[in-house]
GROMACS .gro file of C-alpha atoms in nm:
model
  511
    1UNK     CA    1   0.000   0.000   0.000
    2UNK     CA    2   0.125   0.348  -0.092
    3UNK     CA    3   0.133   0.571   0.216
    4UNK     CA    4   0.185   0.946   0.262
    5UNK     CA    5   0.346   0.998  -0.080
    6UNK     CA    6   0.085   1.199  -0.274
    7UNK     CA    7   0.042   1.576  -0.260
    8UNK     CA    8  -0.330   1.574  -0.325
    9UNK     CA    9  -0.615   1.331  -0.393
   10UNK     CA   10  -0.906   1.335  -0.638
   11UNK     CA   11  -1.229   1.135  -0.624
   12UNK     CA   12  -1.437   1.093  -0.940
   13UNK     CA   13  -1.283   1.003  -1.274
   14UNK     CA   14  -1.542   1.121  -1.521
   15UNK     CA   15  -1.397   1.346  -1.792
   16UNK     CA   16  -1.369   1.660  -1.575
   17UNK     CA   17  -1.207   1.467  -1.290
   18UNK     CA   18  -0.960   1.292  -1.517
   19UNK     CA   19  -0.858   1.616  -1.686
   20UNK     CA   20  -0.813   1.799  -1.357
   21UNK     CA   21  -0.595   1.515  -1.226
   22UNK     CA   22  -0.382   1.525  -1.543
   23UNK     CA   23  -0.349   1.903  -1.511
   24UNK     CA   24  -0.223   1.869  -1.153
   25UNK     CA   25   0.024   1.600  -1.254
   26UNK     CA   26   0.152   1.817  -1.541
   27UNK     CA   27   0.232   2.085  -1.282
   28UNK     CA   28   0.449   1.852  -1.075
   29UNK     CA   29   0.197   1.729  -0.819
   30UNK     CA   30   0.172   1.363  -0.723
   31UNK     CA   31  -0.201   1.287  -0.738
   32UNK     CA   32  -0.384   0.997  -0.575
   33UNK     CA   33  -0.700   0.908  -0.768
   34UNK     CA   34  -1.002   0.700  -0.674
   35UNK     CA   35  -1.321   0.607  -0.856
   36UNK     CA   36  -1.608   0.397  -0.723
   37UNK     CA   37  -1.576   0.171  -1.030
   38UNK     CA   38  -1.223   0.035  -0.993
   39UNK     CA   39  -1.187  -0.056  -1.361
   40UNK     CA   40  -1.214   0.314  -1.449
   41UNK     CA   41  -0.919   0.390  -1.221
   42UNK     CA   42  -0.715   0.101  -1.363
   43UNK     CA   43  -0.775   0.208  -1.724
   44UNK     CA   44  -0.696   0.572  -1.645
   45UNK     CA   45  -0.362   0.488  -1.479
   46UNK     CA   46  -0.271   0.251  -1.765
   47UNK     CA   47  -0.320   0.532  -2.018
   48UNK     CA   48  -0.101   0.771  -1.819
   49UNK     CA   49   0.194   0.579  -1.672
   50UNK     CA   50   0.492   0.724  -1.486
   51UNK     CA   51   0.695   0.955  -1.708
   52UNK     CA   52   0.391   1.095  -1.890
   53UNK     CA   53   0.401   1.436  -1.726
   54UNK     CA   54   0.714   1.615  -1.837
   55UNK     CA   55   1.003   1.745  -1.632
   56UNK     CA   56   0.820   1.870  -1.321
   57UNK     CA   57   0.799   1.526  -1.159
   58UNK     CA   58   0.424   1.487  -1.125
   59UNK     CA   59   0.236   1.161  -1.154
   60UNK     CA   60  -0.074   0.958  -1.075
   61UNK     CA   61  -0.135   0.682  -0.822
   62UNK     CA   62  -0.454   0.480  -0.854
   63UNK     CA   63  -0.610   0.328  -0.541
   64UNK     CA   64  -0.880   0.061  -0.531
   65UNK     CA   65  -1.024   0.140  -0.186
   66UNK     CA   66  -1.119   0.467  -0.023
   67UNK     CA   67  -0.913   0.379   0.286
   68UNK     CA   68  -0.597   0.318   0.081
   69UNK     CA   69  -0.667   0.636  -0.118
   70UNK     CA   70  -0.682   0.848   0.200
   71UNK     CA   71  -0.373   0.682   0.345
   72UNK     CA   72  -0.174   0.766   0.031
   73UNK     CA   73  -0.208   1.142   0.078
   74UNK     CA   74   0.030   1.359   0.283
   75UNK     CA   75  -0.118   1.535   0.586
   76UNK     CA   76  -0.290   1.770   0.609
   77UNK     CA   77  -0.469   1.590   0.331
   78UNK     CA   78  -0.625   1.777   0.039
   79UNK     CA   79  -0.897   1.581  -0.141
   80UNK     CA   80  -1.085   1.712  -0.444
   81UNK     CA   81  -1.431   1.568  -0.515
   82UNK     CA   82  -1.538   1.572  -0.880
   83UNK     CA   83  -1.869   1.384  -0.880
   84UNK     CA   84  -2.228   1.479  -0.957
   85UNK     CA   85  -2.364   1.758  -0.737
   86UNK     CA   86  -2.618   1.684  -0.465
   87UNK     CA   87  -2.658   1.338  -0.313
   88UNK     CA   88  -2.351   1.180  -0.479
   89UNK     CA   89  -2.128   1.453  -0.333
   90UNK     CA   90  -2.276   1.402   0.014
   91UNK     CA   91  -2.220   1.025  -0.021
   92UNK     CA   92  -1.851   1.073  -0.102
   93UNK     CA   93  -1.808   1.313   0.190
   94UNK     CA   94  -1.981   1.067   0.426
   95UNK     CA   95  -1.740   0.796   0.311
   96UNK     CA   96  -1.434   1.014   0.358
   97UNK     CA   97  -1.507   1.170   0.698
   98UNK     CA   98  -1.436   0.861   0.916
   99UNK     CA   99  -1.100   0.820   0.741
  100UNK     CA  100  -0.978   1.179   0.778
  101UNK     CA  101  -0.792   1.364   1.054
  102UNK     CA  102  -0.854   1.711   1.198
  103UNK     CA  103  -0.717   1.980   0.967
  104UNK     CA  104  -0.765   1.778   0.649
  105UNK     CA  105  -0.926   1.963   0.357
  106UNK     CA  106  -1.214   1.845   0.138
  107UNK     CA  107  -1.267   2.038  -0.187
  108UNK     CA  108  -1.594   2.014  -0.380
  109UNK     CA  109  -1.521   2.105  -0.742
  110UNK     CA  110  -1.869   2.033  -0.876
  111UNK     CA  111  -2.152   2.270  -0.966
  112UNK     CA  112  -2.296   2.261  -0.616
  113UNK     CA  113  -2.574   2.485  -0.494
  114UNK     CA  114  -2.409   2.740  -0.265
  115UNK     CA  115  -2.647   2.669   0.023
  116UNK     CA  116  -2.539   2.303   0.013
  117UNK     CA  117  -2.182   2.429   0.040
  118UNK     CA  118  -2.271   2.647   0.340
  119UNK     CA  119  -2.430   2.342   0.508
  120UNK     CA  120  -2.136   2.113   0.433
  121UNK     CA  121  -1.876   2.363   0.548
  122UNK     CA  122  -2.056   2.415   0.880
  123UNK     CA  123  -2.101   2.042   0.942
  124UNK     CA  124  -1.741   1.953   0.858
  125UNK     CA  125  -1.602   2.237   1.069
  126UNK     CA  126  -1.778   2.083   1.368
  127UNK     CA  127  -1.580   1.764   1.294
  128UNK     CA  128  -1.250   1.955   1.277
  129UNK     CA  129  -1.230   1.929   0.897
  130UNK     CA  130  -1.184   2.211   0.648
  131UNK     CA  131  -1.407   2.244   0.343
  132UNK     CA  132  -1.370   2.438   0.019
  133UNK     CA  133  -1.649   2.481  -0.233
  134UNK     CA  134  -1.473   2.574  -0.554
  135UNK     CA  135  -1.620   2.677  -0.885
  136UNK     CA  136  -1.432   2.515  -1.174
  137UNK     CA  137  -1.506   2.677  -1.509
  138UNK     CA  138  -1.377   2.605  -1.856
  139UNK     CA  139  -1.527   2.269  -1.941
  140UNK     CA  140  -1.316   1.967  -2.028
  141UNK     CA  141  -1.047   2.170  -2.206
  142UNK     CA  142  -1.017   2.414  -1.918
  143UNK     CA  143  -0.988   2.139  -1.659
  144UNK     CA  144  -0.708   1.982  -1.862
  145UNK     CA  145  -0.499   2.287  -1.946
  146UNK     CA  146  -0.610   2.569  -1.717
  147UNK     CA  147  -0.956   2.646  -1.574
  148UNK     CA  148  -1.084   2.951  -1.391
  149UNK     CA  149  -1.105   2.854  -1.024
  150UNK     CA  150  -1.333   3.018  -0.766
  151UNK     CA  151  -1.267   2.870  -0.419
  152UNK     CA  152  -1.472   2.964  -0.115
  153UNK     CA  153  -1.446   2.842   0.242
  154UNK     CA  154  -1.225   2.887   0.546
  155UNK     CA  155  -0.925   3.110   0.462
  156UNK     CA  156  -0.700   2.852   0.628
  157UNK     CA  157  -0.829   2.583   0.394
  158UNK     CA  158  -0.748   2.808   0.098
  159UNK     CA  159  -0.389   2.847   0.216
  160UNK     CA  160  -0.347   2.468   0.195
  161UNK     CA  161  -0.506   2.451  -0.150
  162UNK     CA  162  -0.355   2.772  -0.292
  163UNK     CA  163  -0.024   2.627  -0.427
  164UNK     CA  164  -0.215   2.368  -0.631
  165UNK     CA  165  -0.503   2.587  -0.748
  166UNK     CA  166  -0.288   2.884  -0.856
  167UNK     CA  167  -0.051   2.649  -1.041
  168UNK     CA  168  -0.314   2.465  -1.245
  169UNK     CA  169  -0.541   2.762  -1.326
  170UNK     CA  170  -0.537   2.944  -1.658
  171UNK     CA  171  -0.280   3.223  -1.692
  172UNK     CA  172  -0.329   3.569  -1.841
  173UNK     CA  173  -0.103   3.855  -1.941
  174UNK     CA  174  -0.131   4.113  -1.659
  175UNK     CA  175  -0.115   4.411  -1.894
  176UNK     CA  176  -0.366   4.304  -2.159
  177UNK     CA  177  -0.572   4.045  -1.972
  178UNK     CA  178  -0.543   3.811  -2.268
  179UNK     CA  179  -0.513   3.436  -2.194
  180UNK     CA  180  -0.167   3.285  -2.235
  181UNK     CA  181  -0.220   2.977  -2.449
  182UNK     CA  182  -0.004   2.691  -2.568
  183UNK     CA  183  -0.037   2.437  -2.287
  184UNK     CA  184   0.000   2.074  -2.399
  185UNK     CA  185   0.018   1.736  -2.221
  186UNK     CA  186   0.329   1.741  -2.003
  187UNK     CA  187   0.398   2.104  -2.098
  188UNK     CA  188   0.202   2.349  -1.881
  189UNK     CA  189   0.213   2.724  -1.935
  190UNK     CA  190   0.506   2.867  -1.739
  191UNK     CA  191   0.545   3.237  -1.805
  192UNK     CA  192   0.714   3.484  -1.573
  193UNK     CA  193   0.479   3.743  -1.418
  194UNK     CA  194   0.165   3.578  -1.558
  195UNK     CA  195  -0.147   3.619  -1.347
  196UNK     CA  196  -0.328   3.306  -1.234
  197UNK     CA  197  -0.705   3.277  -1.283
  198UNK     CA  198  -0.757   3.149  -0.930
  199UNK     CA  199  -0.829   3.361  -0.626
  200UNK     CA  200  -0.993   3.318  -0.288
  201UNK     CA  201  -1.354   3.438  -0.318
  202UNK     CA  202  -1.488   3.438   0.038
  203UNK     CA  203  -1.620   3.229   0.323
  204UNK     CA  204  -1.844   2.917   0.308
  205UNK     CA  205  -2.057   2.921  -0.011
  206UNK     CA  206  -1.909   3.231  -0.179
  207UNK     CA  207  -1.706   3.039  -0.437
  208UNK     CA  208  -1.996   2.832  -0.561
  209UNK     CA  209  -2.225   3.136  -0.561
  210UNK     CA  210  -1.984   3.333  -0.779
  211UNK     CA  211  -1.949   3.032  -1.011
  212UNK     CA  212  -2.329   3.019  -1.038
  213UNK     CA  213  -2.343   3.387  -1.133
  214UNK     CA  214  -2.067   3.322  -1.388
  215UNK     CA  215  -2.292   3.058  -1.543
  216UNK     CA  216  -2.590   3.295  -1.539
  217UNK     CA  217  -2.384   3.557  -1.722
  218UNK     CA  218  -2.277   3.282  -1.963
  219UNK     CA  219  -2.643   3.213  -2.039
  220UNK     CA  220  -2.688   3.583  -2.117
  221UNK     CA  221  -2.378   3.601  -2.338
  222UNK     CA  222  -2.485   3.299  -2.542
  223UNK     CA  223  -2.841   3.423  -2.587
  224UNK     CA  224  -2.725   3.768  -2.699
  225UNK     CA  225  -2.489   3.613  -2.954
  226UNK     CA  226  -2.777   3.402  -3.083
  227UNK     CA  227  -2.995   3.712  -3.115
  228UNK     CA  228  -2.725   3.892  -3.316
  229UNK     CA  229  -2.701   3.587  -3.543
  230UNK     CA  230  -3.079   3.563  -3.583
  231UNK     CA  231  -3.123   3.934  -3.651
  232UNK     CA  232  -2.857   3.946  -3.922
  233UNK     CA  233  -2.986   3.624  -4.074
  234UNK     CA  234  -3.351   3.728  -4.061
  235UNK     CA  235  -3.323   4.091  -4.170
  236UNK     CA  236  -3.020   4.088  -4.400
  237UNK     CA  237  -3.047   3.727  -4.514
  238UNK     CA  238  -2.682   3.661  -4.433
  239UNK     CA  239  -2.556   3.307  -4.486
  240UNK     CA  240  -2.372   3.109  -4.217
  241UNK     CA  241  -2.048   3.174  -4.403
  242UNK     CA  242  -2.106   3.548  -4.410
  243UNK     CA  243  -2.205   3.544  -4.045
  244UNK     CA  244  -1.888   3.351  -3.960
  245UNK     CA  245  -1.682   3.629  -4.117
  246UNK     CA  246  -1.879   3.891  -3.921
  247UNK     CA  247  -1.823   3.718  -3.587
  248UNK     CA  248  -1.456   3.662  -3.670
  249UNK     CA  249  -1.420   4.035  -3.740
  250UNK     CA  250  -1.600   4.124  -3.415
  251UNK     CA  251  -1.361   3.896  -3.230
  252UNK     CA  252  -1.071   4.121  -3.333
  253UNK     CA  253  -1.222   4.419  -3.153
  254UNK     CA  254  -1.399   4.497  -2.827
  255UNK     CA  255  -1.613   4.182  -2.855
  256UNK     CA  256  -1.301   3.962  -2.843
  257UNK     CA  257  -1.409   3.658  -2.640
  258UNK     CA  258  -1.410   3.281  -2.635
  259UNK     CA  259  -1.782   3.262  -2.714
  260UNK     CA  260  -1.761   3.499  -3.012
  261UNK     CA  261  -1.455   3.309  -3.136
  262UNK     CA  262  -1.626   2.970  -3.124
  263UNK     CA  263  -1.942   3.116  -3.279
  264UNK     CA  264  -1.740   3.196  -3.592
  265UNK     CA  265  -1.601   2.842  -3.591
  266UNK     CA  266  -1.946   2.687  -3.543
  267UNK     CA  267  -2.089   2.892  -3.830
  268UNK     CA  268  -1.808   2.774  -4.062
  269UNK     CA  269  -1.857   2.407  -3.979
  270UNK     CA  270  -2.010   2.182  -4.246
  271UNK     CA  271  -2.231   1.886  -4.160
  272UNK     CA  272  -2.029   1.568  -4.231
  273UNK     CA  273  -2.348   1.392  -4.349
  274UNK     CA  274  -2.515   1.644  -4.580
  275UNK     CA  275  -2.243   1.898  -4.651
  276UNK     CA  276  -2.476   2.177  -4.543
  277UNK     CA  277  -2.373   2.428  -4.277
  278UNK     CA  278  -2.393   2.234  -3.951
  279UNK     CA  279  -2.586   2.512  -3.776
  280UNK     CA  280  -2.873   2.459  -4.023
  281UNK     CA  281  -2.918   2.093  -3.930
  282UNK     CA  282  -2.893   2.135  -3.552
  283UNK     CA  283  -3.240   2.130  -3.393
  284UNK     CA  284  -3.341   2.461  -3.234
  285UNK     CA  285  -3.417   2.319  -2.888
  286UNK     CA  286  -3.166   2.421  -2.620
  287UNK     CA  287  -3.083   2.232  -2.303
  288UNK     CA  288  -2.967   2.357  -1.963
  289UNK     CA  289  -2.827   2.223  -1.637
  290UNK     CA  290  -2.998   2.461  -1.395
  291UNK     CA  291  -2.735   2.716  -1.288
  292UNK     CA  292  -2.895   2.989  -1.500
  293UNK     CA  293  -3.225   2.918  -1.327
  294UNK     CA  294  -3.054   2.927  -0.986
  295UNK     CA  295  -2.912   3.270  -1.074
  296UNK     CA  296  -3.254   3.402  -1.173
  297UNK     CA  297  -3.423   3.260  -0.863
  298UNK     CA  298  -3.155   3.409  -0.639
  299UNK     CA  299  -3.200   3.748  -0.808
  300UNK     CA  300  -3.573   3.731  -0.736
  301UNK     CA  301  -3.512   3.625  -0.376
  302UNK     CA  302  -3.267   3.911  -0.318
  303UNK     CA  303  -3.474   4.169  -0.507
  304UNK     CA  304  -3.205   4.237  -0.769
  305UNK     CA  305  -3.317   4.322  -1.125
  306UNK     CA  306  -3.142   4.063  -1.344
  307UNK     CA  307  -3.397   4.039  -1.623
  308UNK     CA  308  -3.146   3.985  -1.903
  309UNK     CA  309  -3.009   3.671  -1.739
  310UNK     CA  310  -3.364   3.551  -1.667
  311UNK     CA  311  -3.468   3.616  -2.028
  312UNK     CA  312  -3.179   3.400  -2.144
  313UNK     CA  313  -3.314   3.116  -1.929
  314UNK     CA  314  -3.669   3.171  -2.058
  315UNK     CA  315  -3.538   3.171  -2.416
  316UNK     CA  316  -3.405   2.819  -2.362
  317UNK     CA  317  -3.737   2.721  -2.207
  318UNK     CA  318  -3.940   2.839  -2.507
  319UNK     CA  319  -3.694   2.680  -2.748
  320UNK     CA  320  -3.764   2.345  -2.579
  321UNK     CA  321  -4.134   2.347  -2.678
  322UNK     CA  322  -4.041   2.290  -3.042
  323UNK     CA  323  -4.359   2.108  -3.144
  324UNK     CA  324  -4.582   2.379  -2.994
  325UNK     CA  325  -4.386   2.648  -3.178
  326UNK     CA  326  -4.418   2.465  -3.508
  327UNK     CA  327  -4.796   2.439  -3.455
  328UNK     CA  328  -4.818   2.806  -3.353
  329UNK     CA  329  -4.622   2.914  -3.661
  330UNK     CA  330  -4.908   2.789  -3.879
  331UNK     CA  331  -5.164   3.004  -3.693
  332UNK     CA  332  -4.999   3.310  -3.542
  333UNK     CA  333  -4.900   3.585  -3.784
  334UNK     CA  334  -4.610   3.826  -3.768
  335UNK     CA  335  -4.550   4.163  -3.938
  336UNK     CA  336  -4.717   4.211  -4.275
  337UNK     CA  337  -4.389   4.337  -4.422
  338UNK     CA  338  -4.023   4.332  -4.333
  339UNK     CA  339  -3.826   4.652  -4.269
  340UNK     CA  340  -3.593   4.729  -4.556
  341UNK     CA  341  -3.223   4.788  -4.501
  342UNK     CA  342  -3.086   4.955  -4.813
  343UNK     CA  343  -2.772   4.811  -4.968
  344UNK     CA  344  -2.576   5.118  -4.867
  345UNK     CA  345  -2.683   5.069  -4.505
  346UNK     CA  346  -2.611   4.697  -4.470
  347UNK     CA  347  -2.260   4.741  -4.331
  348UNK     CA  348  -2.384   5.006  -4.089
  349UNK     CA  349  -2.661   4.776  -3.968
  350UNK     CA  350  -2.410   4.496  -3.908
  351UNK     CA  351  -2.209   4.742  -3.700
  352UNK     CA  352  -2.526   4.845  -3.515
  353UNK     CA  353  -2.599   4.484  -3.422
  354UNK     CA  354  -2.242   4.447  -3.294
  355UNK     CA  355  -2.288   4.758  -3.082
  356UNK     CA  356  -2.621   4.624  -2.955
  357UNK     CA  357  -2.443   4.305  -2.854
  358UNK     CA  358  -2.175   4.500  -2.667
  359UNK     CA  359  -2.417   4.734  -2.488
  360UNK     CA  360  -2.644   4.446  -2.389
  361UNK     CA  361  -2.339   4.260  -2.259
  362UNK     CA  362  -2.250   4.557  -2.037
  363UNK     CA  363  -2.600   4.553  -1.887
  364UNK     CA  364  -2.599   4.176  -1.835
  365UNK     CA  365  -2.268   4.191  -1.649
  366UNK     CA  366  -2.390   4.491  -1.450
  367UNK     CA  367  -2.683   4.278  -1.335
  368UNK     CA  368  -2.457   3.987  -1.245
  369UNK     CA  369  -2.219   4.201  -1.040
  370UNK     CA  370  -2.508   4.374  -0.863
  371UNK     CA  371  -2.644   4.031  -0.775
  372UNK     CA  372  -2.310   3.925  -0.627
  373UNK     CA  373  -2.300   4.251  -0.429
  374UNK     CA  374  -2.647   4.185  -0.283
  375UNK     CA  375  -2.556   3.824  -0.200
  376UNK     CA  376  -2.239   3.940  -0.026
  377UNK     CA  377  -2.444   4.166   0.201
  378UNK     CA  378  -2.701   3.893   0.265
  379UNK     CA  379  -2.453   3.615   0.348
  380UNK     CA  380  -2.182   3.830   0.508
  381UNK     CA  381  -1.922   3.773   0.237
  382UNK     CA  382  -1.647   4.017   0.141
  383UNK     CA  383  -1.616   3.992  -0.237
  384UNK     CA  384  -1.343   4.159  -0.443
  385UNK     CA  385  -1.517   4.227  -0.775
  386UNK     CA  386  -1.198   4.333  -0.951
  387UNK     CA  387  -1.040   4.002  -0.851
  388UNK     CA  388  -1.346   3.812  -0.974
  389UNK     CA  389  -1.327   3.987  -1.311
  390UNK     CA  390  -0.955   3.906  -1.321
  391UNK     CA  391  -0.998   3.530  -1.274
  392UNK     CA  392  -1.270   3.524  -1.542
  393UNK     CA  393  -1.029   3.660  -1.805
  394UNK     CA  394  -0.889   3.316  -1.878
  395UNK     CA  395  -0.991   2.952  -1.856
  396UNK     CA  396  -1.364   3.005  -1.819
  397UNK     CA  397  -1.639   3.008  -2.081
  398UNK     CA  398  -1.703   3.384  -2.057
  399UNK     CA  399  -1.335   3.480  -2.089
  400UNK     CA  400  -1.314   3.802  -2.285
  401UNK     CA  401  -1.118   4.122  -2.338
  402UNK     CA  402  -1.419   4.299  -2.188
  403UNK     CA  403  -1.334   4.161  -1.841
  404UNK     CA  404  -1.011   4.361  -1.832
  405UNK     CA  405  -1.232   4.672  -1.851
  406UNK     CA  406  -1.437   4.549  -1.555
  407UNK     CA  407  -1.120   4.487  -1.354
  408UNK     CA  408  -1.011   4.844  -1.433
  409UNK     CA  409  -1.353   4.983  -1.338
  410UNK     CA  410  -1.333   4.833  -0.989
  411UNK     CA  411  -0.971   4.948  -0.959
  412UNK     CA  412  -1.096   5.304  -1.017
  413UNK     CA  413  -1.380   5.268  -0.766
  414UNK     CA  414  -1.394   4.969  -0.531
  415UNK     CA  415  -1.737   5.084  -0.411
  416UNK     CA  416  -1.884   5.111  -0.761
  417UNK     CA  417  -2.261   5.072  -0.730
  418UNK     CA  418  -2.319   4.956  -1.086
  419UNK     CA  419  -2.094   4.903  -1.388
  420UNK     CA  420  -2.315   5.146  -1.581
  421UNK     CA  421  -2.189   5.422  -1.351
  422UNK     CA  422  -1.826   5.366  -1.446
  423UNK     CA  423  -1.706   5.644  -1.681
  424UNK     CA  424  -1.573   5.399  -1.939
  425UNK     CA  425  -1.892   5.193  -1.967
  426UNK     CA  426  -2.117   5.499  -1.945
  427UNK     CA  427  -1.920   5.646  -2.234
  428UNK     CA  428  -1.941   5.328  -2.441
  429UNK     CA  429  -2.318   5.313  -2.413
  430UNK     CA  430  -2.357   5.686  -2.475
  431UNK     CA  431  -2.173   5.648  -2.806
  432UNK     CA  432  -2.341   5.323  -2.912
  433UNK     CA  433  -2.696   5.350  -2.781
  434UNK     CA  434  -2.840   5.492  -3.106
  435UNK     CA  435  -2.721   5.175  -3.285
  436UNK     CA  436  -2.855   4.960  -3.001
  437UNK     CA  437  -3.198   5.120  -3.025
  438UNK     CA  438  -3.196   5.089  -3.405
  439UNK     CA  439  -3.114   4.717  -3.387
  440UNK     CA  440  -3.388   4.649  -3.128
  441UNK     CA  441  -3.648   4.853  -3.320
  442UNK     CA  442  -3.568   4.673  -3.646
  443UNK     CA  443  -3.598   4.341  -3.465
  444UNK     CA  444  -3.943   4.439  -3.334
  445UNK     CA  445  -4.061   4.555  -3.677
  446UNK     CA  446  -3.927   4.238  -3.838
  447UNK     CA  447  -4.076   4.005  -3.578
  448UNK     CA  448  -3.735   3.869  -3.479
  449UNK     CA  449  -3.736   3.787  -3.105
  450UNK     CA  450  -3.458   3.960  -2.912
  451UNK     CA  451  -3.551   3.910  -2.545
  452UNK     CA  452  -3.198   3.967  -2.413
  453UNK     CA  453  -3.124   4.274  -2.628
  454UNK     CA  454  -3.464   4.421  -2.545
  455UNK     CA  455  -3.457   4.349  -2.172
  456UNK     CA  456  -3.103   4.489  -2.146
  457UNK     CA  457  -3.218   4.810  -2.314
  458UNK     CA  458  -3.519   4.830  -2.082
  459UNK     CA  459  -3.284   4.777  -1.785
  460UNK     CA  460  -3.061   5.061  -1.904
  461UNK     CA  461  -3.355   5.295  -1.957
  462UNK     CA  462  -3.503   5.201  -1.620
  463UNK     CA  463  -3.175   5.247  -1.434
  464UNK     CA  464  -3.115   5.591  -1.585
  465UNK     CA  465  -3.474   5.708  -1.514
  466UNK     CA  466  -3.507   5.955  -1.227
  467UNK     CA  467  -3.878   5.874  -1.216
  468UNK     CA  468  -4.054   5.550  -1.310
  469UNK     CA  469  -4.429   5.473  -1.329
  470UNK     CA  470  -4.405   5.280  -1.002
  471UNK     CA  471  -4.583   5.577  -0.843
  472UNK     CA  472  -4.901   5.466  -1.020
  473UNK     CA  473  -4.834   5.104  -0.931
  474UNK     CA  474  -4.795   5.186  -0.563
  475UNK     CA  475  -5.115   5.390  -0.564
  476UNK     CA  476  -5.295   5.091  -0.718
  477UNK     CA  477  -5.154   4.864  -0.446
  478UNK     CA  478  -5.275   5.099  -0.178
  479UNK     CA  479  -5.619   5.114  -0.343
  480UNK     CA  480  -5.688   4.740  -0.346
  481UNK     CA  481  -5.471   4.617  -0.061
  482UNK     CA  482  -5.388   4.909   0.170
  483UNK     CA  483  -5.018   4.850   0.099
  484UNK     CA  484  -4.934   5.218   0.170
  485UNK     CA  485  -4.712   5.455  -0.024
  486UNK     CA  486  -4.440   5.714   0.030
  487UNK     CA  487  -4.473   6.078  -0.077
  488UNK     CA  488  -4.231   6.287  -0.285
  489UNK     CA  489  -4.268   6.574  -0.035
  490UNK     CA  490  -4.185   6.361   0.271
  491UNK     CA  491  -3.868   6.180   0.385
  492UNK     CA  492  -3.804   5.824   0.262
  493UNK     CA  493  -3.936   5.561   0.500
  494UNK     CA  494  -4.248   5.755   0.598
  495UNK     CA  495  -4.560   5.571   0.474
  496UNK     CA  496  -4.917   5.680   0.412
  497UNK     CA  497  -5.253   5.522   0.333
  498UNK     CA  498  -5.551   5.683   0.163
  499UNK     CA  499  -5.901   5.581   0.264
  500UNK     CA  500  -6.010   5.527  -0.097
  501UNK     CA  501  -6.374   5.448  -0.024
  502UNK     CA  502  -6.438   5.660   0.285
  503UNK     CA  503  -6.598   6.004   0.295
  504UNK     CA  504  -6.350   6.270   0.196
  505UNK     CA  505  -6.086   6.005   0.117
  506UNK     CA  506  -5.866   6.104   0.407
  507UNK     CA  507  -5.495   6.024   0.414
  508UNK     CA  508  -5.332   5.885   0.726
  509UNK     CA  509  -4.971   5.836   0.818
  510UNK     CA  510  -4.882   5.473   0.887
  511UNK     CA  511  -4.603   5.385   1.127
   0.00000   0.00000   0.00000
């Protein structure tokens, strides 16, 4: 039996777990691995024998029993769990706890609900164990060659995990924020002065909460890209090939991002069976794993307006009722005629759609960061929003040049109430909003659904409004439910009720 020779352990050898283990080994760590199905462990070790991990001296050790796995790890032990969120994670923790010693660290790298993480951290602390709930973003490729890592938990637990997490995370150029690429099996990125896309987020469930918001923002980004695609296709009749060139051009400017980059690649791809553009044979019914919904529900619970993220979730929901939509398309009519974009204006309209995408993106991120701010107040977390933007610049799905601007915004004002209030972003929208409004109005006239573009514009117009029609709404509430109202000529927090049906309709102060 191997004993006390491994730097870290990992449970769960599905694709993400395997790739994370390989990444750690590439960076010189000796990794003990365990999977409930022993044959999976055996096959994994056979594919990656000693000497597979370059010059840094890392390697893998496969163990057939949980007891031997725990015994193989140096104390204080660090054990990463990469299994399905929920019950399976709890089952692994329950199996590990009797085998661990005080001060050992359990790391949950799955997409756990943050309240589960809060519960687990509290329970394990009572047993003398440390717990980290860490977001791991970047998919299979990120796990293998450099993810964005968002750990939350006891600061002492982070200090144990920090050497591993900062080593294996994606790296970015500190000046430009651009990801440093080129990692290969056995050859990790090693660049002097590079910034690691891993940072301590906050106590208990903070890491998993921030990862959830990342995923909600990801939903918004993807939906907005789809709306830009649909608008240019529907109004200008652009082909997938032409659209690929447009997205590739956008990716050279302010919209430079992983998702815009892969959109161009997707639009160029031909179907191996028919030879048609692949995007034209993919069914228009989107799936989801729930983190976008969690983000929207949390926004509602905390009273934070995050409509653009919610609209992205609803867009997936309506896409899923494909058969109903096909039936409805035979009955429900759209505009009698399409708006005409003259030939001379086509290039300008393409630019307008790009500007609409950028402005909507600003609003979506503003909503996400406001949500994290509200959650921090609710749960007692101290979140560094500049640091969060920094670790999202590489490794994760929403990595983008744009995030460098967010980092800079919070460097200018750590107490920034909303990204829209930052001079840079306020200036961007001021210059581009005419294009944004043109794109949304053309979409409405053409009958092309743009729920994310439109809700982002409504959010912007609502946020900049000194007075909204909620005065009428509150009067209505007082009329039918005696919910009271405040007055413009009285201090905030002083409430009144009007006796709507009584003689003289007298007003009374309440409270």
